[in-house]
XYZ file of C-alpha atoms in Angstrom:
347
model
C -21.431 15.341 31.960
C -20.538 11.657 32.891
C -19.762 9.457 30.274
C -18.602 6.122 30.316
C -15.536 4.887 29.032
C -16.810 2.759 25.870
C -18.743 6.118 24.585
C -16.015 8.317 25.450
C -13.430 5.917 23.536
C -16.273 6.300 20.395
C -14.924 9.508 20.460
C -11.330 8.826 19.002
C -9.505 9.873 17.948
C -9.353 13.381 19.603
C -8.222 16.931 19.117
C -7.943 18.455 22.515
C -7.717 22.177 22.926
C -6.481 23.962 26.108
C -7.248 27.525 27.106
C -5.686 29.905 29.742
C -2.627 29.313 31.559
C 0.746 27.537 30.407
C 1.703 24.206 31.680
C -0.862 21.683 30.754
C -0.354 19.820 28.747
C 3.060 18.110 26.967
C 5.520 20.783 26.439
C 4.398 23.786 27.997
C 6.565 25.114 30.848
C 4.758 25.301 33.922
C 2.911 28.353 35.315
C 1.432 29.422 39.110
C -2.312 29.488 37.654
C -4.263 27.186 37.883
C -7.405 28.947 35.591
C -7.847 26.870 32.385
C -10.373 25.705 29.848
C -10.667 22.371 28.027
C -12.419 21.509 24.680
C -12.455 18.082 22.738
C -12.888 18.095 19.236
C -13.845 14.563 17.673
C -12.331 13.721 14.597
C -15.806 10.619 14.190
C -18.204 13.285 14.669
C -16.421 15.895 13.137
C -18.075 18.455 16.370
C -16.867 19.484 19.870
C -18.051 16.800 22.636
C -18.413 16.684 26.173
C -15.551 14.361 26.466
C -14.307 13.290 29.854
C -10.374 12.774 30.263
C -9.085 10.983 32.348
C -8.650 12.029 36.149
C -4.801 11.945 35.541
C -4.509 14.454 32.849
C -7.191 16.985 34.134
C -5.111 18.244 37.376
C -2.976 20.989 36.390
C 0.723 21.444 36.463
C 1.817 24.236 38.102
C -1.087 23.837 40.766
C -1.607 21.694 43.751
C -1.810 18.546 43.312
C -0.959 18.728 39.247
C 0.381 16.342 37.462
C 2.756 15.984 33.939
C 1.679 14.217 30.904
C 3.182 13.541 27.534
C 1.120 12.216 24.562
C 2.678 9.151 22.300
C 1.407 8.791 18.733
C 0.972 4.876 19.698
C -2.246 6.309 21.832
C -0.956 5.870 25.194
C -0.161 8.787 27.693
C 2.610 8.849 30.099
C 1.854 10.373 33.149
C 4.086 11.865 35.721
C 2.148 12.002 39.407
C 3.135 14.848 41.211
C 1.282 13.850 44.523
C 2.738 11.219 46.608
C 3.223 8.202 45.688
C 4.747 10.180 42.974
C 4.470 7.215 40.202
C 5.267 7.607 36.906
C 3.430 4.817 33.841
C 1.394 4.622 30.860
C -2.023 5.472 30.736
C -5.124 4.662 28.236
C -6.745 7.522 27.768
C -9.866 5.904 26.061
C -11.205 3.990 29.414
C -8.611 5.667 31.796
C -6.518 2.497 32.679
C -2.607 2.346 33.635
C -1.419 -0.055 31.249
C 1.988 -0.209 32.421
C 4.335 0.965 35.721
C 7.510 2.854 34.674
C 10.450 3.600 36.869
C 9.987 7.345 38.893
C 10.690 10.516 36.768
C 10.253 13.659 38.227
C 8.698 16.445 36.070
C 12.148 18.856 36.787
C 14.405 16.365 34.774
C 12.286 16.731 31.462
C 13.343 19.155 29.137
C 10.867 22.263 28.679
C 10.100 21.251 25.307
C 9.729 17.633 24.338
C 7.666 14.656 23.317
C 7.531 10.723 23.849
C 7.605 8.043 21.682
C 7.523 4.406 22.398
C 9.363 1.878 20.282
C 5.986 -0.711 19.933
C 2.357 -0.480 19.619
C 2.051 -2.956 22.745
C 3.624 -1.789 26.198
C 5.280 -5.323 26.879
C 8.106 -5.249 28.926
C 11.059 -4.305 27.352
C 8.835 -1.612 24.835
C 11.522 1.471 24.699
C 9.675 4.867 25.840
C 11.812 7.711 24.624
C 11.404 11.159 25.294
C 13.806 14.144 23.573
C 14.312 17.235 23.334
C 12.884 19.418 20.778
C 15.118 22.139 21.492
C 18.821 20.495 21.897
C 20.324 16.818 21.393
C 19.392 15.469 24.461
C 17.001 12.641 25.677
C 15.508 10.017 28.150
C 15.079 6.676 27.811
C 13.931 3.747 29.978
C 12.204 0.196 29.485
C 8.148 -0.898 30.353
C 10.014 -3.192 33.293
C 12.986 -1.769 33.778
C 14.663 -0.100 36.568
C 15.648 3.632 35.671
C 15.651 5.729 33.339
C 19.011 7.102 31.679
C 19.712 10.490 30.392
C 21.871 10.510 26.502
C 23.421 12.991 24.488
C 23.959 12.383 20.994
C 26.359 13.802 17.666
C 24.167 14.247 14.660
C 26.489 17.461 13.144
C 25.729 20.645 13.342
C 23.173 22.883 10.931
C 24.754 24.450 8.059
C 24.271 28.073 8.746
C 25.930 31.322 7.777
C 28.782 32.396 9.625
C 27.396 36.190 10.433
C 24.467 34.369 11.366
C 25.308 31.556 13.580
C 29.015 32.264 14.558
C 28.917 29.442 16.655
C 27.991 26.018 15.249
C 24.479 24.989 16.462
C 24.627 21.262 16.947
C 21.256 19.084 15.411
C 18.882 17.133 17.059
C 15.694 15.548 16.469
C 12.586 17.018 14.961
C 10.518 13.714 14.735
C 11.471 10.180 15.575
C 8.634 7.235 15.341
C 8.915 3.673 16.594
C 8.282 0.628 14.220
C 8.839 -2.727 15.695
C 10.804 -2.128 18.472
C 13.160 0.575 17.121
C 13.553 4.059 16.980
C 13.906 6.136 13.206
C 14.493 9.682 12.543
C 15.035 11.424 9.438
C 17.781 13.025 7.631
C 18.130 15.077 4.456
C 21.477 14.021 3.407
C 19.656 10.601 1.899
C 19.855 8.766 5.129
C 17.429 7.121 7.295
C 18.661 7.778 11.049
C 18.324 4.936 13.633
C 18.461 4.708 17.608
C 19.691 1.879 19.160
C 19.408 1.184 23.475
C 20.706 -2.365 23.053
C 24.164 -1.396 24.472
C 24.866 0.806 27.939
C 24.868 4.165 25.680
C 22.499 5.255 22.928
C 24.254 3.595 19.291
C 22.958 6.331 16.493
C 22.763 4.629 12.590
C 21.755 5.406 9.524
C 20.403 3.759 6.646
C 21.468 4.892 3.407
C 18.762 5.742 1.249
C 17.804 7.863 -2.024
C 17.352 11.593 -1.552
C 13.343 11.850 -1.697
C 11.955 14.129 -3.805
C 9.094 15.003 -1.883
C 7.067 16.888 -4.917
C 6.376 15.378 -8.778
C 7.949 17.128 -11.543
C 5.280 18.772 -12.947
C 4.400 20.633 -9.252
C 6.143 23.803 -8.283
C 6.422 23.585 -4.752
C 8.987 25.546 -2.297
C 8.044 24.741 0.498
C 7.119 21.218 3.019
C 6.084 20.000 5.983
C 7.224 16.264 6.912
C 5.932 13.614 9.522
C 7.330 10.086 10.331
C 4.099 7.356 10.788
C 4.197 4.466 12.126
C 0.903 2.125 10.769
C 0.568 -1.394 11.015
C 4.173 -2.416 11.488
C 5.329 0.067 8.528
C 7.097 3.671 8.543
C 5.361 6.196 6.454
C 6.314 9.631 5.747
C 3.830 12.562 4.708
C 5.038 15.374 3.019
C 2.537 18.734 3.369
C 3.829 21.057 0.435
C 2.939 25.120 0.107
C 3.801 27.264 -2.472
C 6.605 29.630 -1.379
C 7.393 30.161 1.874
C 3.661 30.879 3.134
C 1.377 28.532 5.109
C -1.519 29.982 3.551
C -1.657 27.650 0.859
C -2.373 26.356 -1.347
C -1.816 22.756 0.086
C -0.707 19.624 -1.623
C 0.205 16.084 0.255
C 2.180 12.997 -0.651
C 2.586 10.105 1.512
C 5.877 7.977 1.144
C 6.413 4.223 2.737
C 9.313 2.991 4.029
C 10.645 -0.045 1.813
C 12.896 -2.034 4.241
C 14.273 -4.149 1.083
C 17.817 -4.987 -0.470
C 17.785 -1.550 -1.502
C 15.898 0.723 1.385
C 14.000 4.174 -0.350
C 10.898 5.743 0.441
C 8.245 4.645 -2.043
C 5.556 6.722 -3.159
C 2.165 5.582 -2.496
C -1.706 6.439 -3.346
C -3.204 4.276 -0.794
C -2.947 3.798 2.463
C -5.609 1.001 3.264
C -8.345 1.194 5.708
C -5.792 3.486 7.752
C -5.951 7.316 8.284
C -3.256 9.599 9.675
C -3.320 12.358 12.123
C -0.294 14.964 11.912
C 0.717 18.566 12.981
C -0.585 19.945 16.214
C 1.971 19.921 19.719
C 4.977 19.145 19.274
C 4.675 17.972 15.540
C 2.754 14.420 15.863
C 2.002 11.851 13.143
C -0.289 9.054 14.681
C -2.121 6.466 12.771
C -5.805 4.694 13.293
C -8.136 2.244 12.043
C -10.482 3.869 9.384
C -13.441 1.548 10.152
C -12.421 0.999 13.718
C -12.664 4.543 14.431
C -15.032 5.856 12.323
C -12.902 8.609 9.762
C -12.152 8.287 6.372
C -9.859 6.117 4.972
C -7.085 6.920 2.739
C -7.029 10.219 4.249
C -4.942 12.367 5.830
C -5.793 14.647 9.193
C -3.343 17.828 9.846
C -4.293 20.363 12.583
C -2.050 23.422 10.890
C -0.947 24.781 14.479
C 0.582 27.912 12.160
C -2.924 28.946 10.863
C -3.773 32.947 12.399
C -7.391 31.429 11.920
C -7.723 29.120 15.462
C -11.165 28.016 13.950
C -10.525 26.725 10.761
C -7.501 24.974 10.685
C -8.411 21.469 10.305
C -7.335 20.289 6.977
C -8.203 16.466 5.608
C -6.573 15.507 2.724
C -7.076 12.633 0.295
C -4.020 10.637 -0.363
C -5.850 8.928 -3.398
C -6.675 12.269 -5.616
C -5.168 14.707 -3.036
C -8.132 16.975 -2.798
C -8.489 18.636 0.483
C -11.141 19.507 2.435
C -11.242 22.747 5.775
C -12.833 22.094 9.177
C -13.981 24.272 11.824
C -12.667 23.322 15.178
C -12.355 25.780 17.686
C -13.597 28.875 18.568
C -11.878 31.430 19.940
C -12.558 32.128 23.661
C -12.248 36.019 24.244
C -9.132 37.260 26.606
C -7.959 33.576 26.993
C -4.748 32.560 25.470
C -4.785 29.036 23.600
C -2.325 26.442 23.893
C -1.397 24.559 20.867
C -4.095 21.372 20.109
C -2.391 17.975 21.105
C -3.951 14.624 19.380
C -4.741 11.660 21.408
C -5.560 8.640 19.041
């Protein structure tokens, strides 16, 4: 069903579910297939839709003609075209416009499993997009206006890991990074807040020394957590999803954390959020903010697609950061014989 682009936007934020063959999509490696379902869940009307994406992100990788695209939690897409001209830029998936040119990448110098990230909210020239590598400390970076994109490997230490178990040291990288402002910030568990910096020829890695978070009160006995960086209106959140043990069956508890930039940096605990609500979990581990009232969801809440569920249906869980009560939601339903990909957000 056509729709145009002002009711399809209506629709965002969206959960997007993909069916059948690996390689659509942001991290999956690419397959030969080309058979493949698509279903939109819509966070507004809380139901699947008959939403159209854009041309762009509905050819297939792995097929004639397909093309690569990576998700950013700032909304935008960036698309790799495989078919001649093979152009590479930002798209908005809401009315299906290219927002901004980037300089050629070709899908074979991405790493298998990654994600993108752009430094602002606004693709101006000179907005940083950065894509790394979930799986080793490696990453891309290039400029909205510049001329190439450069390839950086970086020295975080290595995980602290049993000797009969790793023999070898296994070097970090990152998990999650978000952009606030025009720079990049990762976290660390040693009571640091990491930073990037592209200023200079090389990538400059920082850190910010902050208290080690507690992420649960002292009256909760929690084992167990989930965390996502958010960027929202200029300021860096962090959401902590707590389980009991080592099980993510439940039950759930969240606590939301900003970012206090002051003489003396720590996260700060916080109970409201505004007229903002955040979408986390899902591919590749995203945490995305919206506009409550612009888009229709509840403010003060929190939206986390638990990817690890064994029930694909019901694995929607919204949260309230005010009282912390939390509420299940069907999404999906299984379709018989066809794997599923993990749900990606697009906000």
């Amino acid at each position: 069903m056509a729709n145009s682009s002002t009711a399809a936007a209506a629709a965002y934020p969206l959960l997007v579910q993909r069916y059948g063959v690996g390689g659509v999509g942001s991290s999956t490696p690419s397959s030969s297939s080309s058979s493949t379902a698509t279903r939109v869940f819509s966070l507004p009307a809380m139901k699947l839709l008959d939403v159209n994406l854009p041309e762009e992100m509905t050819m297939m990788r792995g097929s004639s003609g397909g093309n690569t695209f990576l998700e950013t939690p700032q909304g935008l897409v960036l698309v790799l075209m495989s078919s001649p001209p093979a152009e590479t830029f930002l798209l908005d998936p809401r009315d299906g416009s290219r927002v901004a040119a980037l300089p050629p990448l070709d899908e074979g110098e991405l790493p298998a499993h990654r994600r993108c990230v752009l430094s602002d909210r606004s693709p101006e020239p000179g907005c940083g997009v950065l894509v790394f590598d979930l799986e080793s400390p490696a990453l891309l970076f290039c400029r909205v206006g510049g001329e190439r994109w450069s390839r950086h490997g970086y020295d975080i230490g290595c995980y602290d890991l049993p000797e009969e178990y790793c023999p070898v040291p296994k070097r970090k990288h990152f998990f999650d990074v978000a952009g606030v402002g025009g720079r990049f910030y990762f976290t660390e568990n040693n009571g640091e807040l990491g930073t990037l910096d592209f200023t200079g020829g090389e990538v400059a890695v920082g850190a910010i020394a902050i208290p080690v978070l507690d992420y649960f009160p002292t009256d909760q006995v929690m084992y167990s957590s989930l965390t996502f960086l958010v960027e929202s209106c200029g300021d860096l959140f962090l959401v902590a999803i707590a389980f009991e043990g080592y099980s993510i069956g439940g039950p759930y508890d969240v606590h939301v954390f900003r970012m206090d930039f002051s003489a003396a940096p720590a996260w700060r605990r916080t109970t409201d959020i505004g007229d903002r609500a955040f979408v986390v979990g899902g591919d590749n581990f995203c945490g995305a903010s919206c506009s409550a009232s612009g888009c229709g969801v509840k403010a003060n809440h929190i939206y986390w697609l638990n990817d690890f569920s064994e029930d694909e249906k019901r694995n929607l869980y919204v949260f309230s950061v005010e009282d912390r009560s939390v509420e299940t939601v069907d999404t999906f339903e299984p379709l018989p014989g066809a794997p599923r990909q993990t749900p990606f957000w697009l906000v």
